[in-house]
Structure formats: C-alpha cells, structure tokens
Amino acid sequence: MIRLHHVFGAQTGRVQEIDKPLVRCGRLPDNEVAFDPHADIDSSGRHAELRCEEGVWYVVDVGSRNGTMVNNQRVQRQRLQDGDVIEFGKGGPRLRVEIVGAPPVLGRAATELAAAHPSPTPPGQVVVHPQGAPGQPAASPPPSAPAQRAEETPGKATVAMMIASAVKGQGKSTAEIQAITAAAVNKSSRNLKIALAAVSVLFVVAVVGGVLAFLSQRSDVESQRTELRSAYARLEQLNQAGNATRAQDTAERAALQGRIQELSHQLEENARGPGTRIAQDNQRTVFMLAAVKPGRPEELGFCTGFAVRADMLATNAHCVLEMQRLQTEGAQFVALPNGGQGGRFQVVWMARHPNYRPDSPNPTEDCGLVRISGQTGQTVRLAPPEQLARLQPGDTIYVYGFPGNLMEARSPVATITAGVIGRITNFQGLGAPFATSLLLQHSAFTSPGTSGSPIFDNGGAVIGVNTGAFRRLSEQTVVDPSTGRRGNILMTQDLAGYAFGVRSDLVQSLLMGLEMSPGALGGFR
C-alpha cells in the first residue's frame, strides 16, 4: 500500500491510501490520483504513474508537458523513498509519499502495459485571499473530491498481471490461462452489473422524483391560471347582466376582483423565482460599510454588512480588522443603507470573533459585529441550526452585497448573485461533523467589497457570511523597456466559482455571547 499526502494544490490536506501496483496521476477524472481540472492546471491529464515493481515503488513521467520533479529534481523514472515529495509540473500539485506495509507487486506484463499517455496542460497554483481588507494572508483551498472512476472491470494491467502470473506457473496450457482469465473477468463483470443495476435504480428514482416535483409545481401554476380565467369569466357575466344594484352581485363582484388580484400576484411571484423575492424582502437589511478619512470628504466603501439586530450589523472579521487599521490613521466609519434611503449611520462599536486568526494559512472564524447609531428598521432571518444541518452541496444560494467595482457611496445599490453550494467542510478543507463543518464553498459571483455579505438559501434565510475567494497564482515574465532585462513576477487571478463563506451560526454565537456578557467580545470604538 502507498499513502499519498496532498501537500500543495487544490486538494491540500487530503490523504489517499491506495493498494494497487499501478497508480495513475493527472487531471483526468479516471486517474487514481485525480487533480482538480480547473485549479491544478500545471499538471497534465495523464502526467505520471507510480509503479510497484518487485516490491519497489517508482514514479515514471508518461509524457507530461511540464515535467515531474522528485524533491525538486526533474526525473523521467525515479525510485521512491518514504518521505519523497513529487511535484507534477513546476508550481503544480505536490504529493508526499508514505510507503505503508508490504506493497503490491507489478508484474512484467503489467509494467509493459503501463504505457505513456501524453496529454496537454495549462499552468497555475491556487491560493486564497479574503475579499475585503488588503494584505490578508492567503489560505490553502479545501480539497476537492476527485471524480470516481467510470469503470472498475479488470483493466489491462490487471488482466496482464493474471496472464503473467499464469505464465510463470508450472507450464500451464493456453487453455488453462484463458479459463483463469475468463473466470476473473466474468466474476468482476457480475459485480459491475450488480453495481450498475443499483445505480440505475437510484437514478430512475431521482429522475422520477424530480419530474413529479416539477409536474406538481406546474400543476399548481396551471390550476391558478384556470381559476383566474374562471374568475374573469364570472366577472364578465356579472358585468353583462347589469345587476350591479343587487347587493349580492356587488359583494360577489368585489370578492372576484380580490381573488383575481391575489391570483395575479401569486403567478407573478412564481414567474420571478426566489431571487427576486429575497432581494425585495431584504432590500433594507444590507449596508455598505464606508470609511471617511481626514481631509477627504468622500466616503470610500470597502465591505458589506447586514442587519441582525435593530442597531447591529454582521460582517467579516477581516473587515473589522481593516477598520481598526484605518482608525489609527484617523478614519471614521459609516454604514450606508441599500438604495441610499434612510441616511447614514455612524459606526460606534465593532468586534471580531475571538477565534479569528488573520495570519492562519487556512480560513478561520471570519465574522464580526458592528454597532451603529440608529435603528435599521428591518433585520435578516438567521437560519436555525436544524436548517443549517440540512444544507447539501448543490443547494441554490444567493449573495446580496456591494461588489468593489460597483461601489458608489453616493448612491449605494446592492447586487444579488446566485450560485450553488459546492461543498461543506471544516476550515482545513476536510469533511467533518456538523459542529465543525463551518466553511461553505459556493459558486456565486463575488469580488472585493462583497466581504461580509449575507448568503441566503432559497427560502430567504441567512445561512452564511460571504468571506473570500480562491485565486490562482501564476508567474508572468515582464521586460524592462529601458534596459531590456527580463524578470518574473507573481500575479493572482480570481477563480470563478470558488468563493467561500462561513456558516451563519457563528454570528448567532457572537450575538448570544454579547447578550450574556456585554463585555465578553471586547471590541473598540
């Protein structure tokens, strides 16, 4: 068995234990070690293979574009020792090797079948930057689970091993070898058929459930339309009858008009979807946080906050940290309501979560509170723990805040974007129990300025606080026009679809702590 520790790349922190004599590594999903196809782009689709030959592990480059390095030395074929670090392309993902127990043996025939699989590849690394305050440390992105192999019937290498083993036997005939191979293939095929049948049943159930849900929703809409047409027809009958003087007809006409208005509103809501409703219901709950520096009358927006109490906004801890830094330069802070209605509120107090660590290589409890002078008039609805426990990858979410490029303090207008939850992990990017699965990766569009924005579920409850985004770190060559000298610089670029936030019960715990002991969070003015 070989144990592979992902020490750099999109899956940093992940550990794989593989008990096979041939381990393929690359960005294609059917590799045993499948790197992230969007983030680990310095590695090739079929980059290298780890082969166990006569009890010894080797790494073999199989025609990669950017080369394979062992302990920073480029190799084509290299014997592996416990603790060696393999790098797949310069700046690409890295694995630390741990050789565990007696390794499986790769026979000669299987070795010959492990041919090179050249494939193209582009470049990059992945780091994390919070999205509000400059200078925040990068955090390693959480690991992404590789796609499962599509087929597990005995592969070429496995069949070759069986043939090689048979050939090494005491002069077994070709017929015997074929019988051994056919029996193994048939047994594996039966297992595959059973697995495929089970998957097919689950797929059919899921499809039928989705179709029934769609038809049910469609049926509701159709029944509303039918009732609306009937109401219009009955109202037309009453109008043509000319009996407007009868009290009974007058009452029926008023009831029909009320029902027509109600049905029209319901149909309009169904057509718009949850995003419109969430934006309308929470228009007055989101605020732009802005700084006013000495000698500069204009207000400069830098983060988003949202009302969780009449005089309290939730935001990110790194936004509070930036406010603390600017405060040493004499800056003051205001909260500007969405739409520019309701004036402006002075920030009179702020605090960070006590477990927030700005220098941590991983995300931490990045949330904080801001008290304002005045009343917001409306607050968000924080999702209770039992609702948070039901969150799943694929759930639709909405982020409502102020993207940096669109921030205009003179007329603050929030932007709502939709996405889905990609995965839910702990702060190290690993699967964990509910209590510590506090990191929500999502695909909604974000940018600097949306730090501290509320993350809503389909029902309009806040399930998280938007925090940051993963970025790709790449090396670019530049030329000094005056001297002609060339040099390399590091540049970062946001990876679309790789944003993240912290779960909203962290905000709830801050509020509870503040209620129980007003001085517990410290804070500053």
PDB file of N, CA and C in Angstrom, residues 110-143:
ATOM      1  N   ALA A 110       2.325  -6.370 -16.769  1.00  0.00           N
ATOM      2  CA  ALA A 110       1.600  -5.157 -16.386  1.00  0.00           C
ATOM      3  C   ALA A 110       2.471  -3.942 -16.562  1.00  0.00           C
ATOM      4  N   THR A 111       3.778  -4.097 -16.284  1.00  0.00           N
ATOM      5  CA  THR A 111       4.700  -2.976 -16.466  1.00  0.00           C
ATOM      6  C   THR A 111       4.734  -2.544 -17.920  1.00  0.00           C
ATOM      7  N   GLU A 112       4.744  -3.532 -18.829  1.00  0.00           N
ATOM      8  CA  GLU A 112       4.794  -3.196 -20.251  1.00  0.00           C
ATOM      9  C   GLU A 112       3.507  -2.515 -20.704  1.00  0.00           C
ATOM     10  N   LEU A 113       2.377  -2.902 -20.073  1.00  0.00           N
ATOM     11  CA  LEU A 113       1.109  -2.284 -20.459  1.00  0.00           C
ATOM     12  C   LEU A 113       0.951  -0.879 -19.922  1.00  0.00           C
ATOM     13  N   ALA A 114       1.755  -0.479 -18.900  1.00  0.00           N
ATOM     14  CA  ALA A 114       1.648   0.868 -18.324  1.00  0.00           C
ATOM     15  C   ALA A 114       2.345   1.843 -19.253  1.00  0.00           C
ATOM     16  N   ALA A 115       1.778   2.060 -20.424  1.00  0.00           N
ATOM     17  CA  ALA A 115       2.398   2.898 -21.443  1.00  0.00           C
ATOM     18  C   ALA A 115       2.185   4.362 -21.135  1.00  0.00           C
ATOM     19  N   ALA A 116       2.983   5.196 -21.805  1.00  0.00           N
ATOM     20  CA  ALA A 116       2.843   6.640 -21.598  1.00  0.00           C
ATOM     21  C   ALA A 116       1.547   7.123 -22.209  1.00  0.00           C
ATOM     22  N   HIS A 117       0.942   8.133 -21.526  1.00  0.00           N
ATOM     23  CA  HIS A 117      -0.312   8.741 -22.019  1.00  0.00           C
ATOM     24  C   HIS A 117      -0.103  10.240 -22.086  1.00  0.00           C
ATOM     25  N   PRO A 118       0.550  10.753 -23.112  1.00  0.00           N
ATOM     26  CA  PRO A 118       0.803  12.192 -23.153  1.00  0.00           C
ATOM     27  C   PRO A 118      -0.492  12.962 -23.249  1.00  0.00           C
ATOM     28  N   SER A 119      -0.512  14.122 -22.598  1.00  0.00           N
ATOM     29  CA  SER A 119      -1.695  14.990 -22.677  1.00  0.00           C
ATOM     30  C   SER A 119      -1.285  16.408 -22.414  1.00  0.00           C
ATOM     31  N   PRO A 120      -2.008  17.362 -23.031  1.00  0.00           N
ATOM     32  CA  PRO A 120      -1.675  18.772 -22.852  1.00  0.00           C
ATOM     33  C   PRO A 120      -2.101  19.275 -21.491  1.00  0.00           C
ATOM     34  N   THR A 121      -1.533  20.380 -21.086  1.00  0.00           N
ATOM     35  CA  THR A 121      -1.949  21.003 -19.813  1.00  0.00           C
ATOM     36  C   THR A 121      -1.595  22.464 -19.789  1.00  0.00           C
ATOM     37  N   PRO A 122      -2.454  23.308 -19.197  1.00  0.00           N
ATOM     38  CA  PRO A 122      -2.139  24.713 -18.942  1.00  0.00           C
ATOM     39  C   PRO A 122      -1.460  24.933 -17.585  1.00  0.00           C
ATOM     40  N   PRO A 123      -1.186  26.203 -16.880  1.00  0.00           N
ATOM     41  CA  PRO A 123      -0.349  26.491 -15.681  1.00  0.00           C
ATOM     42  C   PRO A 123      -1.066  27.121 -14.502  1.00  0.00           C
ATOM     43  N   GLY A 124      -0.537  27.021 -13.202  1.00  0.00           N
ATOM     44  CA  GLY A 124      -1.120  27.771 -12.102  1.00  0.00           C
ATOM     45  C   GLY A 124      -1.100  27.090 -10.774  1.00  0.00           C
ATOM     46  N   GLN A 125      -1.304  27.842  -9.761  1.00  0.00           N
ATOM     47  CA  GLN A 125      -1.454  27.328  -8.415  1.00  0.00           C
ATOM     48  C   GLN A 125      -2.704  27.943  -7.843  1.00  0.00           C
ATOM     49  N   VAL A 126      -3.070  27.491  -6.654  1.00  0.00           N
ATOM     50  CA  VAL A 126      -4.271  28.051  -6.031  1.00  0.00           C
ATOM     51  C   VAL A 126      -3.944  28.526  -4.639  1.00  0.00           C
ATOM     52  N   VAL A 127      -4.271  29.783  -4.356  1.00  0.00           N
ATOM     53  CA  VAL A 127      -4.152  30.318  -3.012  1.00  0.00           C
ATOM     54  C   VAL A 127      -5.454  31.016  -2.685  1.00  0.00           C
ATOM     55  N   VAL A 128      -5.608  31.449  -1.449  1.00  0.00           N
ATOM     56  CA  VAL A 128      -6.856  32.080  -1.022  1.00  0.00           C
ATOM     57  C   VAL A 128      -6.563  33.447  -0.460  1.00  0.00           C
ATOM     58  N   HIS A 129      -7.374  34.449  -0.838  1.00  0.00           N
ATOM     59  CA  HIS A 129      -7.283  35.779  -0.253  1.00  0.00           C
ATOM     60  C   HIS A 129      -8.655  36.190   0.219  1.00  0.00           C
ATOM     61  N   PRO A 130      -8.794  36.719   1.438  1.00  0.00           N
ATOM     62  CA  PRO A 130     -10.086  37.282   1.815  1.00  0.00           C
ATOM     63  C   PRO A 130     -10.410  38.463   0.928  1.00  0.00           C
ATOM     64  N   GLN A 131     -11.703  38.818   0.866  1.00  0.00           N
ATOM     65  CA  GLN A 131     -12.094  39.807  -0.120  1.00  0.00           C
ATOM     66  C   GLN A 131     -12.388  41.179   0.443  1.00  0.00           C
ATOM     67  N   GLY A 132     -11.835  41.654   1.417  1.00  0.00           N
ATOM     68  CA  GLY A 132     -12.196  42.997   1.810  1.00  0.00           C
ATOM     69  C   GLY A 132     -10.959  43.787   2.068  1.00  0.00           C
ATOM     70  N   ALA A 133     -10.250  43.416   3.115  1.00  0.00           N
ATOM     71  CA  ALA A 133      -9.093  44.160   3.519  1.00  0.00           C
ATOM     72  C   ALA A 133      -7.885  43.729   2.736  1.00  0.00           C
ATOM     73  N   PRO A 134      -7.064  44.672   2.307  1.00  0.00           N
ATOM     74  CA  PRO A 134      -5.840  44.312   1.622  1.00  0.00           C
ATOM     75  C   PRO A 134      -4.852  43.700   2.588  1.00  0.00           C
ATOM     76  N   GLY A 135      -3.928  42.908   2.025  1.00  0.00           N
ATOM     77  CA  GLY A 135      -2.861  42.377   2.835  1.00  0.00           C
ATOM     78  C   GLY A 135      -3.242  41.201   3.677  1.00  0.00           C
ATOM     79  N   GLN A 136      -4.404  40.632   3.474  1.00  0.00           N
ATOM     80  CA  GLN A 136      -4.786  39.468   4.262  1.00  0.00           C
ATOM     81  C   GLN A 136      -3.999  38.266   3.771  1.00  0.00           C
ATOM     82  N   PRO A 137      -3.635  37.329   4.671  1.00  0.00           N
ATOM     83  CA  PRO A 137      -2.852  36.177   4.257  1.00  0.00           C
ATOM     84  C   PRO A 137      -3.671  35.222   3.423  1.00  0.00           C
ATOM     85  N   ALA A 138      -2.974  34.492   2.546  1.00  0.00           N
ATOM     86  CA  ALA A 138      -3.651  33.509   1.716  1.00  0.00           C
ATOM     87  C   ALA A 138      -3.923  32.262   2.519  1.00  0.00           C
ATOM     88  N   ALA A 139      -4.959  31.552   2.133  1.00  0.00           N
ATOM     89  CA  ALA A 139      -5.296  30.298   2.788  1.00  0.00           C
ATOM     90  C   ALA A 139      -5.368  29.208   1.749  1.00  0.00           C
ATOM     91  N   SER A 140      -4.944  28.012   2.129  1.00  0.00           N
ATOM     92  CA  SER A 140      -4.987  26.899   1.203  1.00  0.00           C
ATOM     93  C   SER A 140      -6.418  26.530   0.907  1.00  0.00           C
ATOM     94  N   PRO A 141      -6.743  26.273  -0.355  1.00  0.00           N
ATOM     95  CA  PRO A 141      -8.109  25.909  -0.694  1.00  0.00           C
ATOM     96  C   PRO A 141      -8.454  24.537  -0.191  1.00  0.00           C
ATOM     97  N   PRO A 142      -9.738  24.322   0.115  1.00  0.00           N
ATOM     98  CA  PRO A 142     -10.130  22.999   0.583  1.00  0.00           C
ATOM     99  C   PRO A 142     -10.013  21.980  -0.513  1.00  0.00           C
ATOM    100  N   PRO A 143      -9.829  20.705  -0.140  1.00  0.00           N
ATOM    101  CA  PRO A 143      -9.642  19.674  -1.152  1.00  0.00           C
ATOM    102  C   PRO A 143     -10.907  19.416  -1.917  1.00  0.00           C
TER     103      PRO A 143
END
